[in-house]
C-alpha cells in the first residue's frame, strides 16, 4: 500500500522557496511556507546562518533544506542565481545596497526568472529617508514610540525595552500576505513580481483602536484628552483596568482577568463580593469615576479580594462559573502546557538527530482539527547542498505571458463574508481589503462592539472597518440567517470568530455553508478553539498575552511579585503595561495570522488543492510569534532577556540617555565593533584591552555600558542618531510619544508610511498605508464605514426588492 505524506498533499506542495534571510523575520515567513508544504531551501554561508544560535532555531528551521554557498565569490553568486532560476519564491532580509551588490534587485531577479515572486523584508522599506539604515527590531520600535508606550513596565523614568519580536512577526506575515497574493495572481497571469514588507509597517499594523483615539484627541483637544491606563503616579486613570484586572493570588500567582462585557464585569464583581457597588450611590458610575481617590479605592478592594484566595481556589471558580475567567501569567515555554493548546494538538515534539526531542508549536493553520502538515526536524548545515545543486534544471526559466497585467489588485474578484467581532479575526479581513478583496461584514443592528470601545463615536472600530461593506443583520432571526446564507453562496471565503459551538447554533458553521457553496474557503478564527476546555471562554488581548507568554516575554523574563498591597499595585502596573498596551499586543499578532490563513486557503483552492475547514486561533498564533524562544529541548541556549531595569540586552543593544532624551544603540554583531569604536573615537577611547574581543566585551559588559553611558549623555539624541548612522552604526532617537500619534506626522506621510483616506465619520484623514507593496500589482487604502451603510446595496444584489428590504427593516431583521 502506498502511503501519501501530508507534505505531498499540502497546499504549497510543488513550490520552491529560496530563503536567503539570516534574521528572524525571514525565518518566521519561510517556516509558515514550509509548514504549508513548500520546499524551502535555506542558503547559508559555509559557517552557517547566525539563526542557528537562536533558541528557536530547531522550530524556525523545521522542514527546510540547507544549502551552503559562499556568496562573496563569483562562483557562489552564480550558483545562487541558478537556484533562483528554478524557484517560485525568494525571501531576502538584506538592505537595498547589499542586494544590489549581489545582483538581486527586483529588475535583475525578473530577468533571471520572470515567474519568480521575490519578497524583500527590511527594517524601513527600500525607499524613504531610512532605507539603508540598520533595521534592527529595537531601532524600529524605539523610533516608532513603542518603547515610550511601554515605559511603565519599569519603575525608573524613561522608555522600557522589550525583547518580544513584535516587528519581526509583523513584517514576516505582511511578507507572507504579499507572497501568497502574488502567487494567487500568478496562477492567472503566469508572471511573478517583487513584493516588499518592512518592520515598521508590520509593527504598526498591530494597534487595535489607538490610531483613531489619538486622531480624535489631536483634532479636538478641548473636548477629548488622551486617557491612559495609569497616571504618572501609577494610579488608575482608565475604566478598562478594572475588567482587565491584573492581580496576585494568596499564594503568589498572577492572574489576568478578561471581563470587558458589562455582564461579565458584573459577574466578576459578584464573585468578588462587591456587587453592592452597582447600587451604592457612593460608587455611582462604576467603574468610571472623576476623583482619583475612588478609582484607587476600588482598585485596592479588587486586588484584596483576589488575594483572599489561592490559585487552586480561583481555578475552581473558573471551572464552575462560566462568566468569570482569568489566565495565569506564563513564560513562553510553560505556555505550551496550556490545556487548550494540548487539547487542540497544537504542541508537537520533533526528534532532532542532534538535539533530541524538541517541543514546539504545531503548524499555525490546522485543517479539520489536525496540523496542516507534520513538522520535520531542522536540517544540518549544508546537508542538502549536493542534492539540490545537482537537481538544478538547465536552460532558461519559463517566460511569462506577454500581456501580464500591471496595476490590478491581486485579490480583485475575491469576496470575504466576515462573521465576528472586535479585532483579532476581523482585522485579518481588513488586510485583505487593501489587496483588493471585497469584505462584507455582517454585524448586529447595534454594530460591532468594537465601534463603541472608545468614547468618541466609531473611533474604536475605525481601523478594523477600513475598506469593508457593512450589512446590519439580526442573524438570530430566520430572515437574517437567510440573508447570511445568500451572501455565503456568492462568497469565496467565510471568516468566523465566534466562541466554540456558536456558529453551529446560529447556522453558519462550515458544514451548513459549504452545503450551500461547496467551493468556500472556511476559516475558524476563535480566541481559543472550536471546542475544548477554553473554547467557550471570551478571549481578549491581555488574557491571551498572559497565557501565551507574550506578556512575560515583554517583561524580559522578569517574574515580578509583591509582598504587600503597595508592592502588588506597582507590579500590577508593570504587568498591565506589558500585556494591555494597545500598540503591540496579541490581537494584532492573531490578525496577521488570520490574513495569512485565509490567503493560504484561497491559493490552495486556486491550485486545485482545496482544503477542509481551516482553524487559526488567537492563542496558537501568539505562541507562534514566540517560536524564537519557546522551543524546548535539552541544553538549549537561553533566549534573550532584558536587564532588570529594562534597558536592553547588553551594552551594545540597549537604551541610553542623551543630553535631551533617550537613544537606542544597536551594534550587537562582532563585525560592528570596529565601526562603533571609530565612530566614537572623537569622544572616547573604547580601544581598551578589556573590550578587545567579543568574549571580553561580554565579560565586561557592565563596565562597557557605563563607558558608553558616560559619553552618550554628552550630546543630543538627534546628533547621535545623525552621526552614528552616517558611519553605519545603528542608533535612533527614541520617540517620546505613542506610535499612533507619532506615525500620523508629516515625516511618515511624506515617506509613504501613511496615506490619505476619506471617512464618513472622520472626513479626510491619514491612515496606515497598505502593509505590503508590489512591483506590478496595485493596492488600495480605503476608510471605514458606518453601521449598515451597505445593507440595502448588498440585499439588492442578492435579489431582494426595496419593498422586501423595508419589510425586513420594519421587523428589525435588518438595520
GROMACS .gro file of C-alpha atoms in nm, residues 102-531:
model
  430
  102UNK     CA    1   2.462   4.057  -0.512
  103UNK     CA    2   2.268   4.129  -0.829
  104UNK     CA    3   1.937   4.075  -0.653
  105UNK     CA    4   1.749   4.390  -0.741
  106UNK     CA    5   1.388   4.348  -0.846
  107UNK     CA    6   1.482   4.420  -1.207
  108UNK     CA    7   1.763   4.164  -1.218
  109UNK     CA    8   1.551   3.900  -1.044
  110UNK     CA    9   1.277   3.944  -1.304
  111UNK     CA   10   1.538   3.889  -1.577
  112UNK     CA   11   1.666   3.574  -1.402
  113UNK     CA   12   1.319   3.429  -1.355
  114UNK     CA   13   1.009   3.610  -1.482
  115UNK     CA   14   0.781   3.380  -1.281
  116UNK     CA   15   0.962   3.449  -0.953
  117UNK     CA   16   0.780   3.607  -0.660
  118UNK     CA   17   1.061   3.782  -0.472
  119UNK     CA   18   0.994   3.916  -0.123
  120UNK     CA   19   1.214   4.175   0.044
  121UNK     CA   20   1.178   4.222   0.421
  122UNK     CA   21   1.362   4.525   0.556
  123UNK     CA   22   1.353   4.742   0.865
  124UNK     CA   23   1.226   5.058   0.696
  125UNK     CA   24   1.136   4.970   0.336
  126UNK     CA   25   1.351   5.015   0.028
  127UNK     CA   26   1.269   5.382  -0.026
  128UNK     CA   27   1.247   5.683   0.201
  129UNK     CA   28   1.485   5.853   0.446
  130UNK     CA   29   1.590   5.541   0.637
  131UNK     CA   30   1.603   5.282   0.357
  132UNK     CA   31   1.970   5.198   0.410
  133UNK     CA   32   1.982   5.243   0.788
  134UNK     CA   33   2.029   4.942   1.011
  135UNK     CA   34   1.692   4.769   1.053
  136UNK     CA   35   1.721   4.603   1.392
  137UNK     CA   36   1.389   4.536   1.561
  138UNK     CA   37   1.463   4.759   1.859
  139UNK     CA   38   1.561   5.053   1.638
  140UNK     CA   39   1.224   5.033   1.465
  141UNK     CA   40   1.025   5.006   1.789
  142UNK     CA   41   1.224   5.287   1.950
  143UNK     CA   42   1.174   5.530   1.662
  144UNK     CA   43   0.803   5.442   1.638
  145UNK     CA   44   0.741   5.516   2.006
  146UNK     CA   45   0.666   5.163   2.125
  147UNK     CA   46   0.930   5.184   2.399
  148UNK     CA   47   0.769   5.507   2.519
  149UNK     CA   48   0.432   5.335   2.536
  150UNK     CA   49   0.589   5.057   2.742
  151UNK     CA   50   0.755   5.300   2.987
  152UNK     CA   51   0.561   5.183   3.293
  153UNK     CA   52   0.696   4.830   3.258
  154UNK     CA   53   0.990   4.955   3.463
  155UNK     CA   54   0.987   5.175   3.772
  156UNK     CA   55   1.268   5.401   3.653
  157UNK     CA   56   1.200   5.711   3.440
  158UNK     CA   57   1.211   5.681   3.065
  159UNK     CA   58   1.118   5.426   2.798
  160UNK     CA   59   1.131   5.050   2.853
  161UNK     CA   60   1.289   4.799   2.619
  162UNK     CA   61   1.102   4.484   2.517
  163UNK     CA   62   1.270   4.182   2.355
  164UNK     CA   63   0.945   4.039   2.212
  165UNK     CA   64   0.974   4.016   1.830
  166UNK     CA   65   0.664   4.224   1.757
  167UNK     CA   66   0.800   4.391   1.445
  168UNK     CA   67   0.965   4.074   1.317
  169UNK     CA   68   0.637   3.884   1.336
  170UNK     CA   69   0.452   4.172   1.172
  171UNK     CA   70   0.700   4.204   0.887
  172UNK     CA   71   0.712   3.827   0.835
  173UNK     CA   72   0.339   3.789   0.793
  174UNK     CA   73   0.290   4.100   0.586
  175UNK     CA   74   0.555   3.947   0.358
  176UNK     CA   75   0.360   3.620   0.359
  177UNK     CA   76   0.050   3.818   0.258
  178UNK     CA   77   0.243   3.961  -0.036
  179UNK     CA   78   0.389   3.625  -0.137
  180UNK     CA   79   0.059   3.437  -0.127
  181UNK     CA   80  -0.129   3.718  -0.304
  182UNK     CA   81   0.136   3.736  -0.579
  183UNK     CA   82   0.127   3.357  -0.622
  184UNK     CA   83  -0.252   3.373  -0.641
  185UNK     CA   84  -0.229   3.640  -0.911
  186UNK     CA   85   0.042   3.438  -1.091
  187UNK     CA   86  -0.199   3.148  -1.131
  188UNK     CA   87  -0.388   3.370  -1.378
  189UNK     CA   88  -0.117   3.592  -1.527
  190UNK     CA   89   0.171   3.347  -1.535
  191UNK     CA   90   0.402   3.626  -1.417
  192UNK     CA   91   0.587   3.680  -1.095
  193UNK     CA   92   0.665   4.011  -0.929
  194UNK     CA   93   0.850   4.174  -0.642
  195UNK     CA   94   0.682   4.234  -0.305
  196UNK     CA   95   0.807   4.436  -0.010
  197UNK     CA   96   0.735   4.431   0.362
  198UNK     CA   97   0.905   4.614   0.646
  199UNK     CA   98   0.927   4.600   1.022
  200UNK     CA   99   0.782   4.947   1.075
  201UNK     CA  100   0.453   4.878   0.897
  202UNK     CA  101   0.444   4.527   1.039
  203UNK     CA  102   0.459   4.657   1.394
  204UNK     CA  103   0.222   4.949   1.326
  205UNK     CA  104  -0.044   4.711   1.198
  206UNK     CA  105  -0.096   4.562   1.545
  207UNK     CA  106  -0.260   4.862   1.707
  208UNK     CA  107  -0.632   4.797   1.755
  209UNK     CA  108  -0.801   5.130   1.825
  210UNK     CA  109  -0.539   5.377   1.942
  211UNK     CA  110  -0.476   5.533   1.599
  212UNK     CA  111  -0.821   5.693   1.588
  213UNK     CA  112  -0.826   5.759   1.962
  214UNK     CA  113  -0.516   5.972   1.913
  215UNK     CA  114  -0.661   6.129   1.597
  216UNK     CA  115  -0.970   6.244   1.790
  217UNK     CA  116  -0.760   6.388   2.073
  218UNK     CA  117  -0.539   6.577   1.826
  219UNK     CA  118  -0.833   6.722   1.632
  220UNK     CA  119  -1.047   6.823   1.927
  221UNK     CA  120  -0.807   6.873   2.220
  222UNK     CA  121  -1.052   7.088   2.416
  223UNK     CA  122  -1.321   6.820   2.410
  224UNK     CA  123  -1.114   6.500   2.414
  225UNK     CA  124  -0.793   6.434   2.600
  226UNK     CA  125  -0.580   6.124   2.587
  227UNK     CA  126  -0.653   5.890   2.876
  228UNK     CA  127  -0.403   5.617   2.952
  229UNK     CA  128  -0.439   5.324   3.188
  230UNK     CA  129  -0.242   5.478   3.477
  231UNK     CA  130  -0.134   5.830   3.565
  232UNK     CA  131   0.224   5.933   3.639
  233UNK     CA  132   0.187   5.816   3.999
  234UNK     CA  133   0.073   5.467   3.896
  235UNK     CA  134  -0.292   5.528   3.987
  236UNK     CA  135  -0.583   5.402   3.774
  237UNK     CA  136  -0.689   5.654   3.510
  238UNK     CA  137  -0.899   5.445   3.269
  239UNK     CA  138  -1.202   5.225   3.343
  240UNK     CA  139  -1.071   4.926   3.144
  241UNK     CA  140  -0.815   4.839   3.409
  242UNK     CA  141  -1.096   4.704   3.633
  243UNK     CA  142  -1.249   4.448   3.395
  244UNK     CA  143  -0.895   4.370   3.277
  245UNK     CA  144  -0.771   4.339   3.633
  246UNK     CA  145  -0.416   4.216   3.694
  247UNK     CA  146  -0.392   4.071   4.044
  248UNK     CA  147  -0.188   3.838   4.264
  249UNK     CA  148  -0.340   3.538   4.442
  250UNK     CA  149  -0.288   3.443   4.807
  251UNK     CA  150  -0.010   3.201   4.711
  252UNK     CA  151   0.175   3.440   4.481
  253UNK     CA  152   0.041   3.358   4.134
  254UNK     CA  153  -0.062   3.636   3.898
  255UNK     CA  154  -0.394   3.640   3.714
  256UNK     CA  155  -0.511   3.840   3.414
  257UNK     CA  156  -0.890   3.877   3.413
  258UNK     CA  157  -1.086   3.942   3.093
  259UNK     CA  158  -1.435   4.068   3.184
  260UNK     CA  159  -1.487   4.355   2.940
  261UNK     CA  160  -1.852   4.288   2.858
  262UNK     CA  161  -2.081   4.455   3.116
  263UNK     CA  162  -2.246   4.129   3.220
  264UNK     CA  163  -1.906   3.965   3.265
  265UNK     CA  164  -1.779   4.256   3.474
  266UNK     CA  165  -2.090   4.228   3.693
  267UNK     CA  166  -2.028   3.854   3.731
  268UNK     CA  167  -1.669   3.919   3.838
  269UNK     CA  168  -1.772   4.180   4.093
  270UNK     CA  169  -2.038   3.944   4.226
  271UNK     CA  170  -1.779   3.669   4.266
  272UNK     CA  171  -1.558   3.920   4.450
  273UNK     CA  172  -1.846   4.000   4.686
  274UNK     CA  173  -1.858   4.355   4.553
  275UNK     CA  174  -2.189   4.352   4.364
  276UNK     CA  175  -2.322   4.614   4.606
  277UNK     CA  176  -2.113   4.885   4.437
  278UNK     CA  177  -2.358   4.894   4.145
  279UNK     CA  178  -2.640   5.011   4.374
  280UNK     CA  179  -2.443   5.221   4.622
  281UNK     CA  180  -2.459   5.598   4.546
  282UNK     CA  181  -2.101   5.630   4.668
  283UNK     CA  182  -1.988   5.419   4.370
  284UNK     CA  183  -2.213   5.585   4.113
  285UNK     CA  184  -2.070   5.550   3.764
  286UNK     CA  185  -1.860   5.240   3.846
  287UNK     CA  186  -1.607   5.174   3.701
  288UNK     CA  187  -1.560   5.531   3.574
  289UNK     CA  188  -1.502   5.793   3.845
  290UNK     CA  189  -1.398   6.154   3.828
  291UNK     CA  190  -1.197   6.156   4.151
  292UNK     CA  191  -0.876   5.959   4.171
  293UNK     CA  192  -0.932   5.858   4.533
  294UNK     CA  193  -1.232   5.644   4.444
  295UNK     CA  194  -1.052   5.493   4.147
  296UNK     CA  195  -0.768   5.384   4.377
  297UNK     CA  196  -1.008   5.264   4.646
  298UNK     CA  197  -1.198   5.036   4.408
  299UNK     CA  198  -0.874   4.905   4.262
  300UNK     CA  199  -0.740   4.820   4.606
  301UNK     CA  200  -1.067   4.649   4.705
  302UNK     CA  201  -1.050   4.427   4.397
  303UNK     CA  202  -0.682   4.346   4.446
  304UNK     CA  203  -0.750   4.245   4.806
  305UNK     CA  204  -1.041   4.022   4.701
  306UNK     CA  205  -0.821   3.829   4.461
  307UNK     CA  206  -0.554   3.796   4.730
  308UNK     CA  207  -0.801   3.625   4.964
  309UNK     CA  208  -0.789   3.300   4.763
  310UNK     CA  209  -0.522   3.064   4.637
  311UNK     CA  210  -0.474   2.979   4.272
  312UNK     CA  211  -0.645   2.643   4.328
  313UNK     CA  212  -0.946   2.817   4.478
  314UNK     CA  213  -0.964   3.059   4.187
  315UNK     CA  214  -0.927   2.774   3.941
  316UNK     CA  215  -1.234   2.613   4.099
  317UNK     CA  216  -1.424   2.937   4.035
  318UNK     CA  217  -1.319   2.941   3.669
  319UNK     CA  218  -1.419   2.577   3.627
  320UNK     CA  219  -1.764   2.625   3.781
  321UNK     CA  220  -1.860   2.981   3.687
  322UNK     CA  221  -1.869   3.024   3.308
  323UNK     CA  222  -1.898   3.402   3.340
  324UNK     CA  223  -1.571   3.451   3.529
  325UNK     CA  224  -1.235   3.370   3.377
  326UNK     CA  225  -0.872   3.465   3.408
  327UNK     CA  226  -0.542   3.344   3.272
  328UNK     CA  227  -0.224   3.272   3.463
  329UNK     CA  228   0.081   3.468   3.353
  330UNK     CA  229   0.304   3.204   3.189
  331UNK     CA  230   0.650   3.221   3.046
  332UNK     CA  231   0.674   3.122   2.677
  333UNK     CA  232   0.785   2.764   2.744
  334UNK     CA  233   0.529   2.692   3.018
  335UNK     CA  234   0.259   2.838   2.792
  336UNK     CA  235   0.282   2.527   2.574
  337UNK     CA  236   0.125   2.334   2.862
  338UNK     CA  237  -0.197   2.536   2.828
  339UNK     CA  238  -0.496   2.297   2.837
  340UNK     CA  239  -0.646   2.435   2.516
  341UNK     CA  240  -0.324   2.402   2.318
  342UNK     CA  241  -0.286   2.047   2.443
  343UNK     CA  242  -0.647   1.965   2.360
  344UNK     CA  243  -0.612   2.101   2.007
  345UNK     CA  244  -0.287   1.918   1.936
  346UNK     CA  245  -0.112   2.248   1.886
  347UNK     CA  246   0.207   2.135   2.057
  348UNK     CA  247   0.428   1.875   1.893
  349UNK     CA  248   0.758   1.708   1.974
  350UNK     CA  249   1.001   1.664   1.687
  351UNK     CA  250   1.302   1.435   1.725
  352UNK     CA  251   1.613   1.622   1.618
  353UNK     CA  252   1.913   1.398   1.534
  354UNK     CA  253   2.149   1.629   1.727
  355UNK     CA  254   1.932   1.794   1.992
  356UNK     CA  255   1.694   1.515   2.080
  357UNK     CA  256   1.322   1.578   2.137
  358UNK     CA  257   1.223   1.938   2.065
  359UNK     CA  258   0.882   2.052   2.191
  360UNK     CA  259   0.735   2.335   1.985
  361UNK     CA  260   0.409   2.476   1.846
  362UNK     CA  261   0.249   2.277   1.564
  363UNK     CA  262   0.151   2.449   1.239
  364UNK     CA  263  -0.029   2.782   1.273
  365UNK     CA  264  -0.309   2.658   1.047
  366UNK     CA  265  -0.499   2.342   1.133
  367UNK     CA  266  -0.723   2.163   0.885
  368UNK     CA  267  -1.019   1.959   1.005
  369UNK     CA  268  -0.878   1.969   1.356
  370UNK     CA  269  -0.529   1.849   1.267
  371UNK     CA  270  -0.196   2.022   1.189
  372UNK     CA  271  -0.161   2.129   0.829
  373UNK     CA  272   0.148   1.910   0.788
  374UNK     CA  273   0.371   1.704   1.014
  375UNK     CA  274   0.669   1.917   1.127
  376UNK     CA  275   1.010   1.769   1.043
  377UNK     CA  276   1.350   1.839   1.202
  378UNK     CA  277   1.567   2.135   1.113
  379UNK     CA  278   1.848   2.046   0.868
  380UNK     CA  279   2.212   2.002   0.949
  381UNK     CA  280   2.439   2.264   0.795
  382UNK     CA  281   2.481   2.202   0.421
  383UNK     CA  282   2.303   1.868   0.437
  384UNK     CA  283   2.119   1.924   0.111
  385UNK     CA  284   2.383   2.112  -0.090
  386UNK     CA  285   2.487   1.831  -0.322
  387UNK     CA  286   2.136   1.704  -0.390
  388UNK     CA  287   1.981   2.046  -0.452
  389UNK     CA  288   2.258   2.175  -0.677
  390UNK     CA  289   2.268   1.852  -0.875
  391UNK     CA  290   1.896   1.875  -0.939
  392UNK     CA  291   1.903   2.223  -1.091
  393UNK     CA  292   1.740   2.238  -1.431
  394UNK     CA  293   1.943   2.354  -1.727
  395UNK     CA  294   1.823   2.626  -1.957
  396UNK     CA  295   1.623   2.944  -1.903
  397UNK     CA  296   1.309   2.973  -1.694
  398UNK     CA  297   0.965   2.967  -1.848
  399UNK     CA  298   0.873   3.310  -1.976
  400UNK     CA  299   0.551   3.475  -1.860
  401UNK     CA  300   0.265   3.578  -2.080
  402UNK     CA  301   0.350   3.893  -2.268
  403UNK     CA  302   0.037   4.067  -2.151
  404UNK     CA  303   0.090   4.026  -1.776
  405UNK     CA  304  -0.135   4.292  -1.620
  406UNK     CA  305   0.003   4.582  -1.421
  407UNK     CA  306  -0.177   4.790  -1.162
  408UNK     CA  307  -0.459   4.546  -1.094
  409UNK     CA  308  -0.542   4.448  -0.738
  410UNK     CA  309  -0.411   4.094  -0.671
  411UNK     CA  310  -0.731   3.985  -0.494
  412UNK     CA  311  -0.974   4.154  -0.731
  413UNK     CA  312  -1.290   3.945  -0.758
  414UNK     CA  313  -1.247   3.775  -0.418
  415UNK     CA  314  -1.535   3.813  -0.171
  416UNK     CA  315  -1.499   3.753   0.202
  417UNK     CA  316  -1.800   3.706   0.429
  418UNK     CA  317  -1.698   3.821   0.777
  419UNK     CA  318  -1.880   3.686   1.082
  420UNK     CA  319  -1.724   3.800   1.406
  421UNK     CA  320  -1.649   4.097   1.623
  422UNK     CA  321  -1.375   4.303   1.780
  423UNK     CA  322  -1.028   4.298   1.628
  424UNK     CA  323  -0.822   3.979   1.620
  425UNK     CA  324  -1.006   3.800   1.339
  426UNK     CA  325  -1.180   4.093   1.164
  427UNK     CA  326  -0.859   4.290   1.113
  428UNK     CA  327  -0.724   3.992   0.921
  429UNK     CA  328  -1.002   4.054   0.670
  430UNK     CA  329  -0.923   4.427   0.672
  431UNK     CA  330  -0.572   4.349   0.549
  432UNK     CA  331  -0.723   4.168   0.251
  433UNK     CA  332  -0.932   4.472   0.152
  434UNK     CA  333  -0.612   4.665   0.080
  435UNK     CA  334  -0.516   4.383  -0.159
  436UNK     CA  335  -0.845   4.412  -0.345
  437UNK     CA  336  -1.075   4.168  -0.170
  438UNK     CA  337  -1.435   4.267  -0.112
  439UNK     CA  338  -1.522   4.210   0.255
  440UNK     CA  339  -1.889   4.200   0.352
  441UNK     CA  340  -1.908   4.242   0.728
  442UNK     CA  341  -2.225   4.111   0.889
  443UNK     CA  342  -2.278   4.288   1.220
  444UNK     CA  343  -2.563   4.325   1.471
  445UNK     CA  344  -2.812   4.606   1.433
  446UNK     CA  345  -2.630   4.796   1.709
  447UNK     CA  346  -2.297   4.738   1.536
  448UNK     CA  347  -1.980   4.552   1.621
  449UNK     CA  348  -1.890   4.615   1.985
  450UNK     CA  349  -1.551   4.738   1.859
  451UNK     CA  350  -1.726   5.053   1.737
  452UNK     CA  351  -1.803   5.166   2.093
  453UNK     CA  352  -1.474   5.073   2.258
  454UNK     CA  353  -1.366   5.439   2.259
  455UNK     CA  354  -1.584   5.724   2.388
  456UNK     CA  355  -1.585   5.910   2.055
  457UNK     CA  356  -1.846   5.754   1.820
  458UNK     CA  357  -1.697   5.495   1.585
  459UNK     CA  358  -1.334   5.563   1.680
  460UNK     CA  359  -1.290   5.220   1.837
  461UNK     CA  360  -1.377   5.033   1.520
  462UNK     CA  361  -1.250   5.272   1.254
  463UNK     CA  362  -0.931   5.081   1.183
  464UNK     CA  363  -1.083   4.734   1.177
  465UNK     CA  364  -1.362   4.852   0.944
  466UNK     CA  365  -1.137   5.002   0.677
  467UNK     CA  366  -1.239   4.903   0.326
  468UNK     CA  367  -1.539   4.692   0.429
  469UNK     CA  368  -1.907   4.686   0.341
  470UNK     CA  369  -2.130   4.675   0.649
  471UNK     CA  370  -2.457   4.481   0.646
  472UNK     CA  371  -2.655   4.519   0.968
  473UNK     CA  372  -2.847   4.196   1.023
  474UNK     CA  373  -3.004   4.021   1.320
  475UNK     CA  374  -2.857   3.683   1.239
  476UNK     CA  375  -3.064   3.522   1.515
  477UNK     CA  376  -3.385   3.575   1.317
  478UNK     CA  377  -3.485   3.335   1.037
  479UNK     CA  378  -3.485   3.623   0.789
  480UNK     CA  379  -3.143   3.744   0.899
  481UNK     CA  380  -2.995   3.396   0.877
  482UNK     CA  381  -3.140   3.351   0.529
  483UNK     CA  382  -2.967   3.671   0.419
  484UNK     CA  383  -2.632   3.548   0.550
  485UNK     CA  384  -2.681   3.219   0.367
  486UNK     CA  385  -2.745   3.404   0.041
  487UNK     CA  386  -2.430   3.613   0.086
  488UNK     CA  387  -2.232   3.294   0.157
  489UNK     CA  388  -2.344   3.149  -0.178
  490UNK     CA  389  -2.167   3.437  -0.354
  491UNK     CA  390  -1.855   3.440  -0.135
  492UNK     CA  391  -1.511   3.285  -0.171
  493UNK     CA  392  -1.409   3.293   0.195
  494UNK     CA  393  -1.604   3.280   0.520
  495UNK     CA  394  -1.430   3.409   0.831
  496UNK     CA  395  -1.597   3.340   1.165
  497UNK     CA  396  -1.461   3.409   1.512
  498UNK     CA  397  -1.746   3.308   1.745
  499UNK     CA  398  -1.678   3.108   2.058
  500UNK     CA  399  -1.698   2.730   2.042
  501UNK     CA  400  -2.033   2.597   1.924
  502UNK     CA  401  -2.187   2.936   1.846
  503UNK     CA  402  -2.153   2.913   1.467
  504UNK     CA  403  -2.335   2.581   1.460
  505UNK     CA  404  -2.611   2.703   1.693
  506UNK     CA  405  -2.666   3.006   1.472
  507UNK     CA  406  -2.650   2.809   1.148
  508UNK     CA  407  -2.332   2.946   0.991
  509UNK     CA  408  -2.094   2.658   1.060
  510UNK     CA  409  -1.875   2.513   0.786
  511UNK     CA  410  -2.099   2.216   0.712
  512UNK     CA  411  -2.406   2.435   0.669
  513UNK     CA  412  -2.241   2.698   0.450
  514UNK     CA  413  -2.040   2.452   0.241
  515UNK     CA  414  -2.362   2.267   0.164
  516UNK     CA  415  -2.477   2.594   0.006
  517UNK     CA  416  -2.140   2.671  -0.155
  518UNK     CA  417  -1.902   2.373  -0.178
  519UNK     CA  418  -1.614   2.591  -0.302
  520UNK     CA  419  -1.597   2.805   0.014
  521UNK     CA  420  -1.272   2.857   0.199
  522UNK     CA  421  -1.393   2.845   0.560
  523UNK     CA  422  -1.170   2.975   0.839
  524UNK     CA  423  -1.250   2.942   1.209
  525UNK     CA  424  -1.060   3.212   1.396
  526UNK     CA  425  -1.174   3.198   1.759
  527UNK     CA  426  -0.980   3.308   2.063
  528UNK     CA  427  -0.909   2.962   2.197
  529UNK     CA  428  -1.063   2.688   1.986
  530UNK     CA  429  -1.370   2.540   1.823
  531UNK     CA  430  -1.424   2.312   2.123
   0.00000   0.00000   0.00000
